[in-house]
Coordinates of C-alpha atoms and ligand atoms in Angstrom, one line a residue:
M1 CA 131.3 118.7 190.2
S2 CA 134.1 120.0 187.9
D3 CA 133.2 122.2 185.0
P4 CA 132.9 120.5 181.4
P5 CA 136.0 120.8 179.4
F6 CA 136.5 124.0 177.1
A7 CA 136.5 121.7 174.2
L8 CA 133.0 120.5 174.8
I9 CA 131.5 123.9 175.8
A10 CA 133.1 125.3 172.7
T11 CA 131.8 122.8 170.3
K12 CA 128.4 123.0 171.5
R13 CA 128.4 126.8 171.2
V14 CA 129.4 126.5 167.6
L15 CA 126.9 124.1 166.9
M16 CA 124.1 126.1 168.4
G17 CA 125.1 129.3 166.5
L18 CA 125.3 127.1 163.3
L19 CA 121.9 125.7 164.0
S20 CA 120.1 129.1 164.3
F21 CA 121.7 130.4 161.4
I22 CA 120.6 127.5 159.2
E23 CA 117.2 127.8 160.9
G24 CA 116.8 131.5 160.0
H25 CA 118.2 131.1 156.4
L26 CA 116.0 128.0 156.1
T27 CA 112.9 129.9 156.9
S28 CA 113.6 132.6 154.6
L29 CA 114.4 130.3 151.8
L30 CA 111.1 128.4 152.5
V31 CA 109.0 131.6 152.5
F32 CA 110.6 132.5 149.1
L33 CA 110.0 129.1 147.5
V34 CA 106.4 129.2 148.6
D35 CA 105.9 132.7 147.3
L36 CA 107.3 131.7 143.9
V37 CA 104.5 128.9 143.9
L38 CA 101.9 131.5 144.7
V39 CA 103.1 133.8 141.9
V40 CA 102.6 130.8 139.6
I41 CA 99.0 130.1 141.1
N42 CA 98.0 133.6 140.8
L43 CA 99.2 133.4 137.1
V44 CA 97.2 130.5 136.1
T45 CA 94.1 131.2 138.1
P46 CA 91.4 134.0 137.3
D47 CA 91.3 136.8 139.8
R48 CA 88.5 137.0 142.4
P49 CA 85.5 138.8 141.1
V50 CA 85.1 142.5 141.9
G51 CA 83.0 142.5 145.2
H52 CA 84.2 139.3 146.4
V53 CA 87.9 139.8 147.3
V54 CA 87.3 139.5 151.0
P55 CA 86.5 135.9 151.7
E56 CA 82.9 135.1 152.8
G57 CA 82.0 135.2 156.3
H58 CA 85.1 137.6 157.2
P59 CA 84.8 141.1 158.2
G60 CA 84.5 143.3 155.1
T61 CA 82.8 140.6 153.0
G62 CA 81.0 142.4 150.2
G63 CA 82.5 145.7 151.3
K64 CA 80.6 145.7 154.8
W65 CA 83.2 146.6 157.4
P66 CA 82.2 146.2 161.1
A67 CA 81.4 149.6 162.5
Y68 CA 84.1 152.1 162.9
V69 CA 84.6 153.2 166.5
A70 CA 87.4 155.8 167.1
P71 CA 89.9 154.8 169.6
N72 CA 89.2 155.6 173.2
Q73 CA 91.8 157.0 175.8
G74 CA 94.1 154.3 176.7
D75 CA 93.8 152.3 173.6
S76 CA 96.8 151.6 171.9
R77 CA 97.6 152.8 168.4
G78 CA 100.9 153.1 166.5
S79 CA 102.4 154.5 163.4
C80 CA 100.6 152.0 161.0
P81 CA 97.5 153.5 159.6
A82 CA 96.6 150.1 158.3
L83 CA 96.7 148.5 161.5
N84 CA 95.1 151.2 163.2
A85 CA 92.3 151.0 161.1
M86 CA 91.7 147.4 161.7
A87 CA 91.7 148.1 165.3
N88 CA 89.2 150.9 164.9
H89 CA 87.0 148.4 162.9
G90 CA 87.4 145.9 165.7
I91 CA 88.9 143.6 163.2
L92 CA 92.0 143.5 165.6
P93 CA 91.1 144.1 169.3
H94 CA 89.7 147.6 169.7
S95 CA 92.0 148.3 172.5
G96 CA 95.0 147.7 170.2
K97 CA 96.5 145.6 172.8
N98 CA 97.5 142.0 173.3
I99 CA 97.4 141.2 169.7
K100 CA 99.0 137.7 169.0
F101 CA 101.6 137.9 166.1
K102 CA 99.8 134.8 164.5
E103 CA 96.4 136.4 164.8
L104 CA 97.9 139.6 162.7
S105 CA 98.7 137.3 159.9
A106 CA 95.3 135.9 159.5
A107 CA 93.8 139.4 159.9
I108 CA 95.9 141.3 157.3
R109 CA 95.4 138.4 154.8
Q110 CA 91.7 138.6 155.1
T111 CA 91.4 142.2 155.3
Y112 CA 94.1 143.6 152.7
N113 CA 94.4 140.6 150.6
F114 CA 98.2 140.2 151.1
G115 CA 99.5 136.7 150.1
P116 CA 100.2 134.2 153.0
T117 CA 104.0 134.7 152.6
F118 CA 104.0 138.4 153.3
C119 CA 101.5 137.8 156.1
F120 CA 103.9 135.4 157.7
F121 CA 107.0 137.3 156.7
V122 CA 106.2 140.5 158.0
P123 CA 104.7 139.9 161.6
N124 CA 107.5 137.2 162.1
Y125 CA 109.9 139.9 161.2
A126 CA 108.3 142.3 163.8
A127 CA 108.1 139.6 166.5
T128 CA 112.1 139.2 165.9
M129 CA 112.7 142.8 166.0
L130 CA 110.9 143.0 169.2
N131 CA 112.7 140.0 170.8
R132 CA 109.3 138.1 171.2
S133 CA 108.1 134.8 169.6
Y134 CA 106.1 134.8 166.6
W135 CA 104.3 131.4 167.6
T136 CA 103.5 132.4 171.3
D137 CA 103.7 136.0 172.0
S138 CA 101.5 139.1 171.5
F139 CA 102.1 143.0 171.2
D140 CA 100.4 146.2 171.5
L141 CA 100.0 148.5 168.4
A142 CA 102.3 151.0 170.0
D143 CA 105.1 148.4 170.6
L144 CA 105.7 148.8 166.8
D145 CA 107.1 152.3 167.4
V146 CA 110.5 151.5 169.0
H147 CA 112.5 154.2 167.1
N148 CA 114.7 152.5 164.4
C149 CA 113.8 149.1 165.1
I150 CA 110.8 149.2 162.8
E151 CA 109.5 152.7 163.2
H152 CA 112.1 155.2 161.4
D153 CA 112.6 158.7 160.3
G154 CA 111.4 160.5 157.1
S155 CA 108.0 158.8 156.8
L156 CA 105.2 160.0 154.5
V157 CA 102.5 160.9 156.9
R158 CA 104.3 160.7 160.3
L159 CA 106.5 163.6 161.6
D160 CA 110.0 162.3 162.8
A161 CA 109.9 160.7 166.5
V162 CA 112.0 163.5 167.8
E163 CA 109.7 165.9 166.7
E164 CA 106.5 163.8 167.7
P165 CA 107.1 161.0 170.3
D166 CA 103.6 159.8 169.9
Q167 CA 103.8 158.0 166.5
S168 CA 100.1 157.4 166.5
K169 CA 99.5 161.2 165.9
I170 CA 98.4 161.8 162.4
S171 CA 100.3 164.7 160.7
R172 CA 97.5 166.4 158.8
P173 CA 99.8 168.8 156.7
L174 CA 101.8 165.8 155.6
V175 CA 98.6 163.8 154.7
E176 CA 97.2 166.7 152.7
R177 CA 100.4 167.1 150.9
L178 CA 100.5 163.6 149.9
L179 CA 96.9 163.7 148.7
K180 CA 97.6 166.7 146.7
A181 CA 100.6 165.1 145.0
G182 CA 98.9 162.6 142.8
T183 CA 99.5 163.0 139.0
G184 CA 97.5 160.2 137.7
P185 CA 94.0 160.1 136.2
N186 CA 91.6 161.7 138.8
G187 CA 94.6 162.7 140.9
K188 CA 95.6 158.9 141.4
L189 CA 98.8 158.5 143.2
T190 CA 101.6 157.0 140.9
A191 CA 104.9 155.3 141.8
A192 CA 106.7 158.4 140.5
D193 CA 104.6 160.7 142.9
L194 CA 105.8 158.4 145.9
S195 CA 109.3 158.3 145.0
R196 CA 109.3 162.4 144.7
L197 CA 107.4 162.6 148.1
L198 CA 109.7 160.3 149.8
G199 CA 112.7 162.0 148.5
Q200 CA 111.5 165.4 149.8
R201 CA 110.7 163.9 153.1
R202 CA 114.0 162.5 153.7
L203 CA 115.4 165.6 152.4
E204 CA 113.5 167.8 154.7
S205 CA 113.8 165.5 157.7
K206 CA 117.6 165.3 157.3
K207 CA 117.9 169.0 157.2
A208 CA 115.7 169.6 160.2
N209 CA 116.5 166.7 162.5
P210 CA 120.2 166.3 163.6
T211 CA 119.5 163.0 164.8
F212 CA 118.1 161.8 161.4
S213 CA 119.1 158.2 160.3
Q214 CA 117.8 155.9 157.9
A215 CA 119.6 152.7 157.5
P216 CA 119.1 151.0 153.9
I217 CA 116.6 148.6 155.6
H218 CA 114.5 151.3 156.8
R219 CA 114.4 153.0 153.3
F220 CA 113.2 149.8 151.7
F221 CA 110.6 149.7 154.6
A222 CA 109.4 153.1 153.9
S223 CA 109.1 152.4 150.3
S224 CA 107.2 149.4 151.1
N225 CA 104.8 151.1 153.6
A226 CA 104.3 153.6 150.6
S227 CA 103.7 151.0 148.0
T228 CA 100.8 149.7 149.8
L229 CA 98.9 152.8 148.7
L230 CA 99.6 151.8 145.1
T231 CA 98.9 148.2 145.4
V232 CA 96.2 147.5 148.2
F233 CA 94.5 151.0 147.6
G234 CA 95.2 151.3 143.9
G235 CA 96.4 154.9 144.3
E236 CA 93.0 156.0 144.6
Q237 CA 92.6 159.5 146.4
Q238 CA 89.3 159.3 148.3
D239 CA 90.1 155.8 149.6
I240 CA 93.7 156.9 150.7
R241 CA 92.1 159.9 152.2
T242 CA 89.8 157.9 154.6
L243 CA 92.6 155.4 155.6
L244 CA 95.0 158.3 156.2
T245 CA 92.9 160.9 157.9
E246 CA 90.2 158.7 159.8
E247 CA 92.2 155.6 160.0
R248 CA 89.1 153.9 158.7
L249 CA 88.4 151.6 155.7
P250 CA 85.7 153.2 153.3
D251 CA 82.2 151.7 153.1
N252 CA 82.1 149.2 150.4
W253 CA 86.0 149.2 149.7
E254 CA 87.9 146.2 149.2
P255 CA 91.5 145.6 148.3
R256 CA 92.4 146.5 144.7
V257 CA 94.7 143.3 144.5
R258 CA 92.1 140.5 143.6
H259 CA 94.6 137.7 142.9
Q260 CA 93.5 134.3 144.5
M261 CA 96.7 133.9 146.5
G262 CA 96.7 137.6 147.4
L263 CA 99.6 140.0 146.9
T264 CA 102.9 138.2 146.7
M265 CA 106.1 139.3 148.1
M266 CA 107.5 139.2 144.7
E267 CA 105.0 141.2 142.9
F268 CA 104.9 143.5 145.9
N269 CA 108.7 143.9 145.8
S270 CA 108.7 145.0 142.2
S271 CA 106.3 147.8 143.2
V272 CA 108.6 148.7 146.1
L273 CA 111.7 148.9 144.0
K274 CA 110.0 151.1 141.5
V275 CA 109.3 153.6 144.3
E276 CA 112.7 153.2 146.0
L277 CA 114.8 153.3 143.1
G278 CA 113.1 156.3 141.5
I279 CA 114.0 158.7 144.3
R280 CA 116.1 161.2 142.8
E281 CA 117.6 162.8 146.1
E282 CA 119.4 159.4 146.8
V283 CA 121.6 159.9 143.8
D284 CA 122.0 163.7 143.2
G285 CA 123.9 164.5 146.0
S286 CA 121.2 166.6 147.9
L287 CA 120.5 164.1 150.5
Q288 CA 124.2 163.7 151.3
A289 CA 124.5 167.4 151.5
A290 CA 121.5 168.1 153.6
G291 CA 122.1 169.0 157.0
Q292 CA 125.8 169.7 156.4
E293 CA 125.0 173.5 157.2
R294 CA 124.6 172.5 161.0
Y295 CA 128.4 172.0 160.8
G296 CA 131.2 174.4 160.0
P297 CA 134.2 173.5 158.0
G298 CA 136.1 170.5 159.1
G299 CA 132.8 168.9 160.2
K300 CA 132.7 170.8 163.5
K301 CA 129.3 171.8 165.0
A302 CA 128.8 175.4 164.2
E303 CA 128.2 177.9 167.1
Ligands
HEM401 C1 101.7 143.2 159.0 C2 102.2 143.9 159.7 C3 102.6 145.4 159.8 C4 103.4 145.9 160.5 C5 104.3 145.2 161.4 C6 103.5 147.3 160.0 C7 104.3 148.4 160.7 C8 104.4 149.5 160.1 C9 105.0 150.7 160.9 C10 106.0 150.3 162.0 C11 104.9 151.8 160.3 C12 105.6 153.0 160.6 C13 106.8 153.2 159.7 C14 107.4 154.7 160.0 O1 106.8 155.4 159.0 O2 108.1 154.9 160.7 C15 104.0 151.5 159.3 C16 103.5 152.5 158.4 C17 102.7 152.3 157.3 N1 101.9 151.1 157.2 FE1 102.2 149.3 158.0 N2 102.7 147.5 159.1 C18 102.1 146.2 158.6 C19 101.1 146.1 157.8 C20 100.7 147.1 156.8 C21 99.5 146.7 155.8 C22 98.8 145.4 155.5 C23 99.4 148.1 155.1 C24 98.5 148.3 154.1 C25 97.6 147.6 153.5 C26 100.4 149.0 155.8 C27 100.4 150.3 155.5 C28 101.3 151.2 155.8 C29 101.3 152.5 155.5 C30 100.6 153.2 154.4 C31 102.2 153.4 156.5 C32 102.6 154.7 156.4 C33 103.9 155.1 155.7 C34 104.5 156.4 155.8 O3 104.2 157.2 156.5 O4 105.5 156.6 155.2 N3 100.9 148.4 156.8 N4 103.7 150.3 159.2
NAG402 C1 116.3 143.2 171.5 O1 117.5 142.8 172.0 C2 118.6 143.4 171.6 C3 119.9 142.7 171.9 O2 119.7 142.3 173.5 C4 118.7 144.8 172.0 O3 119.7 145.5 171.5 C5 117.3 145.5 171.5 O4 117.3 146.7 172.1 C6 116.1 144.7 171.9 N1 114.9 145.3 171.3 C7 113.9 145.7 171.8 C8 112.8 146.3 171.0 O5 113.7 145.5 173.1
NAG403 C1 105.8 148.8 157.1 O1 107.3 149.3 157.6 C2 107.5 148.4 158.6 C3 108.8 148.8 159.1 O2 109.0 150.1 159.1 C4 107.6 147.0 158.2 O3 107.8 146.0 159.2 C5 106.4 146.4 157.4 O4 106.6 145.1 156.8 C6 105.9 147.4 156.4 N1 104.5 147.2 155.9 C7 104.2 147.1 154.6 C8 102.9 146.6 154.3 O5 105.1 147.0 153.9
NAG404 C1 111.2 141.0 149.0 O1 110.9 141.8 150.1 C2 111.1 141.0 151.5 C3 110.5 141.9 152.4 O2 109.3 142.5 152.3 C4 112.6 140.8 151.3 O3 113.1 140.4 152.6 C5 113.1 139.9 150.2 O4 114.4 139.8 150.2 C6 112.6 140.5 149.0 N1 112.7 139.7 147.6 C7 112.1 138.7 147.2 C8 112.6 138.0 145.9 O5 110.9 138.5 147.7

């Protein structure tokens, strides 16, 4: 049998590429359109009453979270305190293993009242980054820690991966520094506080870590992760302390965002941009200069 002609193969190849390009962009476009609709619904409907944010019949209804059980040896935990907490409460499998991406979407919607758009977008993105299928595959919490895939340097509450390869490890000093930084009423964390802390972390991380890297997408992720403390946790010291030091949800806690359709991507993004665009070190030259002292004149490594 002879090979099909070049023109046929090439045409097929180009069409396939085009199709997957359109498919990818169509999905994003659709998610943004739906998100816009959710924004409008949230505007015209009353918020859920206090005490009723978590839907009836789901873990956490009325602030009653399933029992917290610390992870056992062999359980999988990763760099995300919010997902670890869900596993510690058994809202995700306590082992932290074999979690379906689809199952994660539903769970973060019910637990943290993120909107359905965000709840699809983020796990779908994570699946893509891990080269897996959102619809059929699963993951372990620690799988999210592939460096510079999703996990990144200069985090608020984790040391850089070169310094601490186990990214499930809580860095107490970093958490304490974060908790002390709140300048709002009762020490509440504000967007300005998070900008300041992220700037400080990026600076010290770049100075100390010769392999420091932070692509723009990772900076955006870092501020999105940090912003959840302002939105979902309302900047509240005590609640954030419980989340970050024990990876546990406080008794009687419920998400601070009470919108009917949850936290939309659009609303979340405005909070994220406020944090990211407020980082002084990104514009005053200090981040750019950080770490240069390792190299002699002309960019050569100093002895
Ligand atoms: C839905 C899927 C989610 C995925 C795949 C995910 C993934 C991650 C990853 C990989 C990190 C570590 C990033 C790094 O510092 O290197 C992280 C950190 C974090 N995530 Fe998540 N996350 C998810 C949902 C959430 C939710 C729903 C919340 C809050 C309610 C949340 C709050 C946080 C916080 C506070 C951090 C720590 C930020 C820092 O140390 O700078 N995450 N997440
Ligand atoms: C996914 O596939 C790409 C391209 O083959 C590869 O560079 C990347 O390392 C893979 N990611 C993971 C997490 O295995
Ligand atoms: C946290 O950051 C990771 C990437 O570092 C991202 O996939 C995830 O969407 C972020 N989570 C939130 C709630 O912003
Ligand atoms: C909002 O954030 C997502 C990631 O969470 C990003 O992909 C998107 O481009 C942003 N913009 C809007 C309008 O949602």
